[in-house]
CSV table of C-alpha atoms in Angstrom, one decimal:
chain,number,residue,atom,x,y,z
Y,6,UNK,CA,23.9,10.7,-11.4
Y,7,UNK,CA,19.9,9.7,-10.5
Y,8,UNK,CA,19.2,7.1,-8.1
Y,9,UNK,CA,16.6,4.7,-9.2
Y,10,UNK,CA,15.4,3.5,-5.9
Y,11,UNK,CA,14.7,-0.2,-6.2
Y,12,UNK,CA,11.8,-1.0,-4.6
Y,13,UNK,CA,12.2,-5.0,-5.1
Y,14,UNK,CA,15.4,-5.1,-3.5
Y,15,UNK,CA,14.0,-3.3,-0.6
Y,16,UNK,CA,11.0,-5.5,-0.6
Y,17,UNK,CA,13.4,-8.6,-0.5
Y,18,UNK,CA,14.7,-6.9,2.4
Y,19,UNK,CA,11.6,-6.5,4.3
Y,20,UNK,CA,10.2,-10.1,3.8
Y,21,UNK,CA,13.7,-11.5,5.2
Y,22,UNK,CA,12.8,-9.0,8.2
Y,23,UNK,CA,9.0,-10.6,8.0
Y,24,UNK,CA,10.3,-14.2,7.5
Y,25,UNK,CA,12.8,-14.0,10.3
Y,26,UNK,CA,9.5,-12.8,12.4
Y,27,UNK,CA,7.8,-15.5,11.5
Y,28,UNK,CA,10.1,-17.9,13.1
Y,29,UNK,CA,10.3,-16.1,16.0
Y,30,UNK,CA,6.3,-16.4,16.1
Y,31,UNK,CA,6.1,-20.3,15.9
Y,32,UNK,CA,8.7,-20.7,17.9
Y,33,UNK,CA,6.2,-19.2,20.7
Y,34,UNK,CA,3.7,-21.4,19.0
Y,35,UNK,CA,1.9,-19.0,17.0
Y,36,UNK,CA,1.4,-19.4,12.8
Y,37,UNK,CA,0.7,-16.1,11.4
Y,38,UNK,CA,-2.6,-16.2,8.5
Y,39,UNK,CA,-4.3,-13.7,6.3
Y,40,UNK,CA,-7.6,-14.8,5.0
Y,41,UNK,CA,-7.8,-12.8,1.5
Y,42,UNK,CA,-11.3,-12.4,0.0
Y,43,UNK,CA,-12.2,-11.9,-3.5
Y,44,UNK,CA,-15.7,-10.6,-4.7
Y,45,UNK,CA,-14.3,-10.4,-8.3
Y,46,UNK,CA,-13.7,-11.6,-12.0
Y,47,UNK,CA,-11.4,-8.7,-13.0
Y,48,UNK,CA,-7.9,-10.5,-14.0
Y,49,UNK,CA,-6.1,-8.2,-12.4
Y,50,UNK,CA,-7.8,-8.5,-8.9
Y,51,UNK,CA,-7.6,-12.1,-9.3
Y,52,UNK,CA,-3.7,-11.9,-10.5
Y,53,UNK,CA,-3.0,-9.2,-7.4
Y,54,UNK,CA,-4.3,-11.6,-4.8
Y,55,UNK,CA,-2.5,-15.0,-6.2
Y,56,UNK,CA,0.5,-12.7,-6.1
Y,57,UNK,CA,0.0,-12.0,-2.4
Y,58,UNK,CA,-0.5,-15.4,-1.5
Y,59,UNK,CA,2.5,-16.9,-2.8
Y,60,UNK,CA,3.8,-14.0,-0.3
Y,61,UNK,CA,2.8,-15.4,2.0
Y,62,UNK,CA,3.8,-18.4,1.2
Y,63,UNK,CA,7.5,-17.0,0.4
Y,64,UNK,CA,8.1,-15.9,4.0
Y,65,UNK,CA,5.6,-18.6,6.1
Y,66,UNK,CA,2.5,-17.1,6.0
Y,67,UNK,CA,-0.7,-19.5,5.9
Y,68,UNK,CA,-3.6,-18.3,3.7
Y,69,UNK,CA,-7.4,-18.8,3.7
Y,70,UNK,CA,-8.3,-18.0,0.1
Y,71,UNK,CA,-11.9,-17.0,0.2
Y,72,UNK,CA,-13.6,-16.6,-3.7
Y,73,UNK,CA,-17.2,-15.1,-4.1
Y,74,UNK,CA,-19.3,-15.1,-7.0
Y,75,UNK,CA,-19.3,-11.3,-8.1
Y,76,UNK,CA,-22.9,-11.5,-8.6
Y,77,UNK,CA,-23.4,-12.6,-4.9
Y,78,UNK,CA,-25.6,-10.5,-2.7
Y,79,UNK,CA,-23.8,-7.8,-1.1
Y,80,UNK,CA,-24.7,-9.4,2.7
Y,81,UNK,CA,-22.9,-12.8,1.6
Y,82,UNK,CA,-19.6,-11.0,1.5
Y,83,UNK,CA,-20.1,-9.3,5.2
Y,84,UNK,CA,-21.3,-12.3,6.6
Y,85,UNK,CA,-17.9,-14.3,5.1
Y,86,UNK,CA,-16.0,-11.3,7.0
Y,87,UNK,CA,-18.3,-11.8,9.6
Y,88,UNK,CA,-16.8,-14.8,9.9
Y,89,UNK,CA,-13.2,-14.4,9.3
Y,90,UNK,CA,-13.5,-11.7,12.0
Y,91,UNK,CA,-15.1,-14.7,15.0
Y,92,UNK,CA,-12.1,-16.9,13.4
Y,93,UNK,CA,-9.1,-16.9,15.9
Y,94,UNK,CA,-6.9,-18.5,13.8
Y,95,UNK,CA,-7.5,-15.7,11.3
Y,96,UNK,CA,-4.8,-12.7,12.3
Y,97,UNK,CA,-5.4,-10.6,8.9
Y,98,UNK,CA,-8.0,-9.8,6.4
Y,99,UNK,CA,-7.4,-8.3,2.8
Y,100,UNK,CA,-10.3,-7.6,0.6
Y,101,UNK,CA,-9.3,-7.2,-2.6
Y,102,UNK,CA,-10.6,-4.0,-4.2
Y,103,UNK,CA,-12.7,-2.8,-5.8
Y,104,UNK,CA,-15.9,-4.9,-4.9
Y,105,UNK,CA,-18.6,-4.8,-7.4
Y,106,UNK,CA,-21.1,-2.0,-7.6
Y,107,UNK,CA,-23.7,-3.2,-5.5
Y,108,UNK,CA,-21.5,-3.8,-2.1
Y,109,UNK,CA,-21.0,-0.8,0.1
Y,110,UNK,CA,-17.2,-0.4,0.0
Y,111,UNK,CA,-17.0,1.3,3.6
Y,112,UNK,CA,-19.6,-0.9,5.1
Y,113,UNK,CA,-17.0,-3.4,4.1
Y,114,UNK,CA,-14.0,-1.7,5.4
Y,115,UNK,CA,-15.7,-0.7,8.6
Y,116,UNK,CA,-16.6,-4.2,9.1
Y,117,UNK,CA,-13.7,-5.6,9.2
Y,118,UNK,CA,-11.8,-5.9,13.0
Y,119,UNK,CA,-9.8,-3.1,13.3
Y,120,UNK,CA,-7.4,-5.8,14.9
Y,121,UNK,CA,-7.5,-7.5,11.2
Y,122,UNK,CA,-7.8,-4.9,9.3
Y,123,UNK,CA,-3.7,-5.5,7.9
Y,124,UNK,CA,-4.7,-2.9,5.4
Y,125,UNK,CA,-4.7,-0.2,7.8
Y,126,UNK,CA,-8.1,1.4,6.5
Y,127,UNK,CA,-10.9,1.0,9.1
Y,128,UNK,CA,-11.9,4.0,10.9
Y,129,UNK,CA,-10.4,3.0,14.1
Y,130,UNK,CA,-6.9,2.5,12.4
Y,131,UNK,CA,-6.8,5.6,10.5
Y,132,UNK,CA,-8.1,7.0,13.7
Y,133,UNK,CA,-5.0,6.0,15.2
Y,134,UNK,CA,-2.8,6.6,12.3
Y,135,UNK,CA,-3.7,10.6,12.8
Y,136,UNK,CA,-3.3,10.7,16.6
Y,137,UNK,CA,0.6,9.7,16.3
Y,138,UNK,CA,-0.4,5.4,17.5
Y,139,UNK,CA,-0.7,3.6,14.7
Y,140,UNK,CA,-1.8,0.1,15.1
Y,141,UNK,CA,-0.8,-0.6,11.5
Y,142,UNK,CA,0.4,2.1,8.8
Y,143,UNK,CA,-1.2,1.4,5.6
Y,144,UNK,CA,0.7,-0.1,3.1
Y,145,UNK,CA,1.3,1.6,0.6
Y,146,UNK,CA,2.3,4.9,2.3
Y,147,UNK,CA,4.6,2.4,4.7
Y,148,UNK,CA,6.4,1.2,1.9
Y,149,UNK,CA,6.9,4.4,0.2
Y,150,UNK,CA,8.2,5.4,3.9
Y,151,UNK,CA,10.9,2.5,3.8
Y,152,UNK,CA,12.1,3.3,0.2
Y,153,UNK,CA,13.3,7.2,1.5
Y,154,UNK,CA,14.6,5.3,4.6
Y,155,UNK,CA,16.3,3.0,2.2
Y,156,UNK,CA,17.6,5.9,-0.2
Y,157,UNK,CA,18.9,7.8,3.2
Y,158,UNK,CA,16.7,10.0,2.1
Y,159,UNK,CA,15.4,11.6,5.5
Y,160,UNK,CA,12.0,13.8,5.3
Y,161,UNK,CA,12.4,16.1,8.2
Y,162,UNK,CA,12.4,19.5,8.0
Y,163,UNK,CA,12.0,19.2,3.9
Y,164,UNK,CA,9.1,20.4,1.9
Y,165,UNK,CA,6.9,17.5,0.5
Y,166,UNK,CA,4.3,17.8,-1.6
Y,167,UNK,CA,1.1,14.5,-2.5
Y,168,UNK,CA,-0.2,14.6,-5.5
Y,169,UNK,CA,-3.4,12.8,-4.9
Y,170,UNK,CA,-5.7,12.8,-1.5
Y,171,UNK,CA,-7.1,9.5,-1.8
Y,172,UNK,CA,-8.2,7.7,1.4
Y,173,UNK,CA,-5.8,4.8,0.8
Y,174,UNK,CA,-2.4,6.6,-0.5
Y,175,UNK,CA,-2.3,10.3,-0.3
Y,176,UNK,CA,-4.2,11.3,2.8
Y,177,UNK,CA,-2.1,8.5,5.0
Y,178,UNK,CA,0.9,9.5,2.9
Y,179,UNK,CA,0.7,13.5,4.0
Y,180,UNK,CA,-0.1,12.1,7.6
Y,181,UNK,CA,3.0,10.1,8.1
Y,182,UNK,CA,5.2,13.0,6.3
Y,183,UNK,CA,4.2,15.2,8.9
Y,184,UNK,CA,4.8,13.0,12.2
Y,185,UNK,CA,6.8,13.7,14.5
Y,186,UNK,CA,8.4,10.7,13.9
Y,187,UNK,CA,11.2,8.9,12.2
Y,188,UNK,CA,10.6,9.4,8.2
Y,189,UNK,CA,8.3,12.2,9.6
Y,190,UNK,CA,8.6,15.7,9.8
Y,191,UNK,CA,8.4,17.1,6.7
Y,192,UNK,CA,6.0,20.7,6.1
Y,193,UNK,CA,3.4,18.8,3.6
Y,194,UNK,CA,1.8,20.1,0.7
Y,195,UNK,CA,-1.6,17.9,-0.9
Y,196,UNK,CA,-2.5,18.6,-4.5
Y,197,UNK,CA,-5.6,17.4,-6.5
Y,198,UNK,CA,-7.7,18.0,-8.9
Y,199,UNK,CA,-8.7,21.2,-7.8
Y,200,UNK,CA,-5.4,22.5,-7.5
Y,201,UNK,CA,-4.6,25.5,-8.8
Y,202,UNK,CA,-1.4,25.8,-11.1
Y,203,UNK,CA,-0.5,22.3,-10.2
Y,204,UNK,CA,3.0,22.7,-11.7
Y,205,UNK,CA,4.2,25.6,-9.0
Y,206,UNK,CA,3.4,23.6,-6.2
Y,207,UNK,CA,5.7,20.1,-7.6
Y,208,UNK,CA,8.4,22.2,-8.2
Y,209,UNK,CA,8.5,23.6,-5.1
Y,210,UNK,CA,8.9,20.1,-3.6
Y,211,UNK,CA,12.3,18.5,-2.4
Y,212,UNK,CA,10.0,15.5,-2.0
Y,213,UNK,CA,7.2,14.3,-4.5
Y,214,UNK,CA,5.2,11.8,-4.0
Y,215,UNK,CA,2.6,10.9,-7.1
Y,216,UNK,CA,-0.5,9.3,-6.5
Y,217,UNK,CA,-3.4,10.3,-8.4
Y,218,UNK,CA,-4.0,7.2,-11.0
Y,219,UNK,CA,-3.3,9.6,-14.2
Y,220,UNK,CA,-0.9,8.0,-16.4
Y,221,UNK,CA,2.5,10.2,-17.0
Y,222,UNK,CA,0.3,13.7,-15.5
Y,223,UNK,CA,3.7,14.8,-14.1
Y,224,UNK,CA,6.9,15.8,-16.3
Y,225,UNK,CA,10.6,16.7,-16.2
Y,226,UNK,CA,9.4,20.5,-16.2
Y,227,UNK,CA,7.6,20.2,-12.9
Y,228,UNK,CA,10.1,18.6,-10.8
Y,229,UNK,CA,12.8,20.8,-8.8
Y,230,UNK,CA,16.5,20.0,-9.5
Y,231,UNK,CA,17.9,17.4,-7.1
Y,232,UNK,CA,14.0,16.4,-6.1
Y,233,UNK,CA,13.5,13.0,-5.0
Y,234,UNK,CA,10.2,11.6,-6.7
Y,235,UNK,CA,7.9,8.7,-5.7
Y,236,UNK,CA,6.0,7.5,-8.1
Y,237,UNK,CA,3.0,5.6,-6.2
Y,238,UNK,CA,0.7,5.5,-9.6
Y,239,UNK,CA,0.1,1.8,-11.7
Y,240,UNK,CA,-1.7,2.7,-15.0
Y,241,UNK,CA,-2.1,0.6,-17.5
Y,242,UNK,CA,-1.9,1.9,-21.4
Y,243,UNK,CA,-1.8,0.2,-24.7
Y,244,UNK,CA,1.1,-0.7,-26.4
Y,245,UNK,CA,2.1,-1.6,-29.4
Y,246,UNK,CA,3.6,-5.1,-27.8
Y,247,UNK,CA,2.5,-8.9,-27.0
Y,248,UNK,CA,0.2,-8.2,-24.2
Y,249,UNK,CA,-1.3,-5.0,-26.0
Y,250,UNK,CA,-0.6,-2.5,-23.2
Y,251,UNK,CA,2.3,-1.7,-20.2
Y,252,UNK,CA,2.9,-0.3,-16.8
Y,253,UNK,CA,2.9,3.4,-16.9
Y,254,UNK,CA,3.5,5.9,-13.7
Y,255,UNK,CA,2.0,8.8,-13.1
Y,256,UNK,CA,5.4,10.6,-13.5
Y,257,UNK,CA,6.7,10.5,-17.0
Y,258,UNK,CA,9.4,8.7,-16.0
Y,259,UNK,CA,12.3,9.9,-18.9
Y,260,UNK,CA,12.1,13.9,-18.1
Y,261,UNK,CA,12.0,13.4,-14.8
Y,262,UNK,CA,15.1,11.4,-14.0
Y,263,UNK,CA,17.0,13.9,-15.8
Y,264,UNK,CA,16.1,16.3,-13.0
Y,265,UNK,CA,15.5,14.4,-10.2
Y,266,UNK,CA,18.1,12.8,-7.6
Y,267,UNK,CA,16.2,9.6,-7.2
Y,268,UNK,CA,13.3,8.3,-8.5
Y,269,UNK,CA,11.3,5.1,-7.8
Y,270,UNK,CA,10.6,3.0,-11.6
Y,271,UNK,CA,7.1,1.8,-12.3
Y,272,UNK,CA,6.8,-1.3,-12.4
Y,273,UNK,CA,9.9,-1.9,-9.8
Y,274,UNK,CA,9.3,0.7,-7.6
Y,275,UNK,CA,6.3,1.1,-4.9
Y,276,UNK,CA,4.3,-1.7,-5.8
Y,277,UNK,CA,6.8,-4.4,-4.7
Y,278,UNK,CA,6.5,-2.4,-1.7
Y,279,UNK,CA,2.9,-2.7,-0.8
Y,280,UNK,CA,2.5,-5.9,-0.8
Y,281,UNK,CA,5.9,-6.4,1.6
Y,282,UNK,CA,4.2,-4.3,3.9
Y,283,UNK,CA,1.3,-6.7,4.0
Y,284,UNK,CA,3.5,-9.2,5.3
Y,285,UNK,CA,4.8,-7.2,7.6
Y,286,UNK,CA,1.5,-5.8,9.3
Y,287,UNK,CA,-0.4,-9.8,8.8
Y,288,UNK,CA,3.2,-10.7,11.2
Y,289,UNK,CA,2.1,-7.4,13.6
Y,290,UNK,CA,-1.0,-8.7,13.3
Y,291,UNK,CA,-0.5,-12.3,14.4
Y,292,UNK,CA,2.2,-10.7,17.6
Y,293,UNK,CA,-0.6,-8.2,18.5
Y,294,UNK,CA,-2.9,-10.5,19.0
Y,295,UNK,CA,-1.6,-13.9,20.7
Y,296,UNK,CA,1.3,-11.3,22.7
Y,297,UNK,CA,4.2,-13.1,21.1
Y,298,UNK,CA,6.7,-10.2,20.9
Y,299,UNK,CA,8.7,-10.2,17.4
Y,300,UNK,CA,11.4,-7.9,16.3
Y,301,UNK,CA,10.0,-5.9,13.6
């Protein structure tokens, strides 16, 4: 029987670990603090920020909520980041993406103090990740690693295929899976929009991570018997229901689960883990910045 990997349950375990670490920090006089910056009127972005703030409250992390007009000059966002960098009470900074078109997203990522970059996307932190000396692992790939571990899936010696090459998920995911470390040591193939005969590549995977942002692009015919399938995609598609839409992954779930030995659902798989690992990184940042050692 195919195992449905429960991201909500694993995320709850991570939150419990984070909560214990927050207690350790508070006993040392340190209160972890995450600043969230929203420069958008997109309802999904507003919801994501609200959920992240609720997550922080649940585990005892303080939050600073900054909302900027989406039509404001880009310099207003850059100045806000500078102010948060200089604020010693702030341990982590999260700028909710996407930002408006008139804002340079790369400049935003470069502007965040690497020690406060709890998304792990500053060039310095990406470089440290590639070098095998990560300060913070990017939240989604790190969450995928935790899901695999929870399902007793060891990538060592296995063939892994990552579909998608974004800097947020695909590239760091491939790097983590290939590193000489726990949760790595796989032989990794990265596929993308220019890959010839994608199905041939995905059928060769013992572990398949779908992170292309294309609804249902991978179905059961593209998956090897017994493969472990991790679906990172969260896509909104039209549906005949009260909301008028539903969330689906990059994997066509029903056909894929007939082939897979284990699979993550959408929703309820990788999504909760991304949020949980943000909490993990925020507490790690508070620990590193304060010099107070905690168990995480």
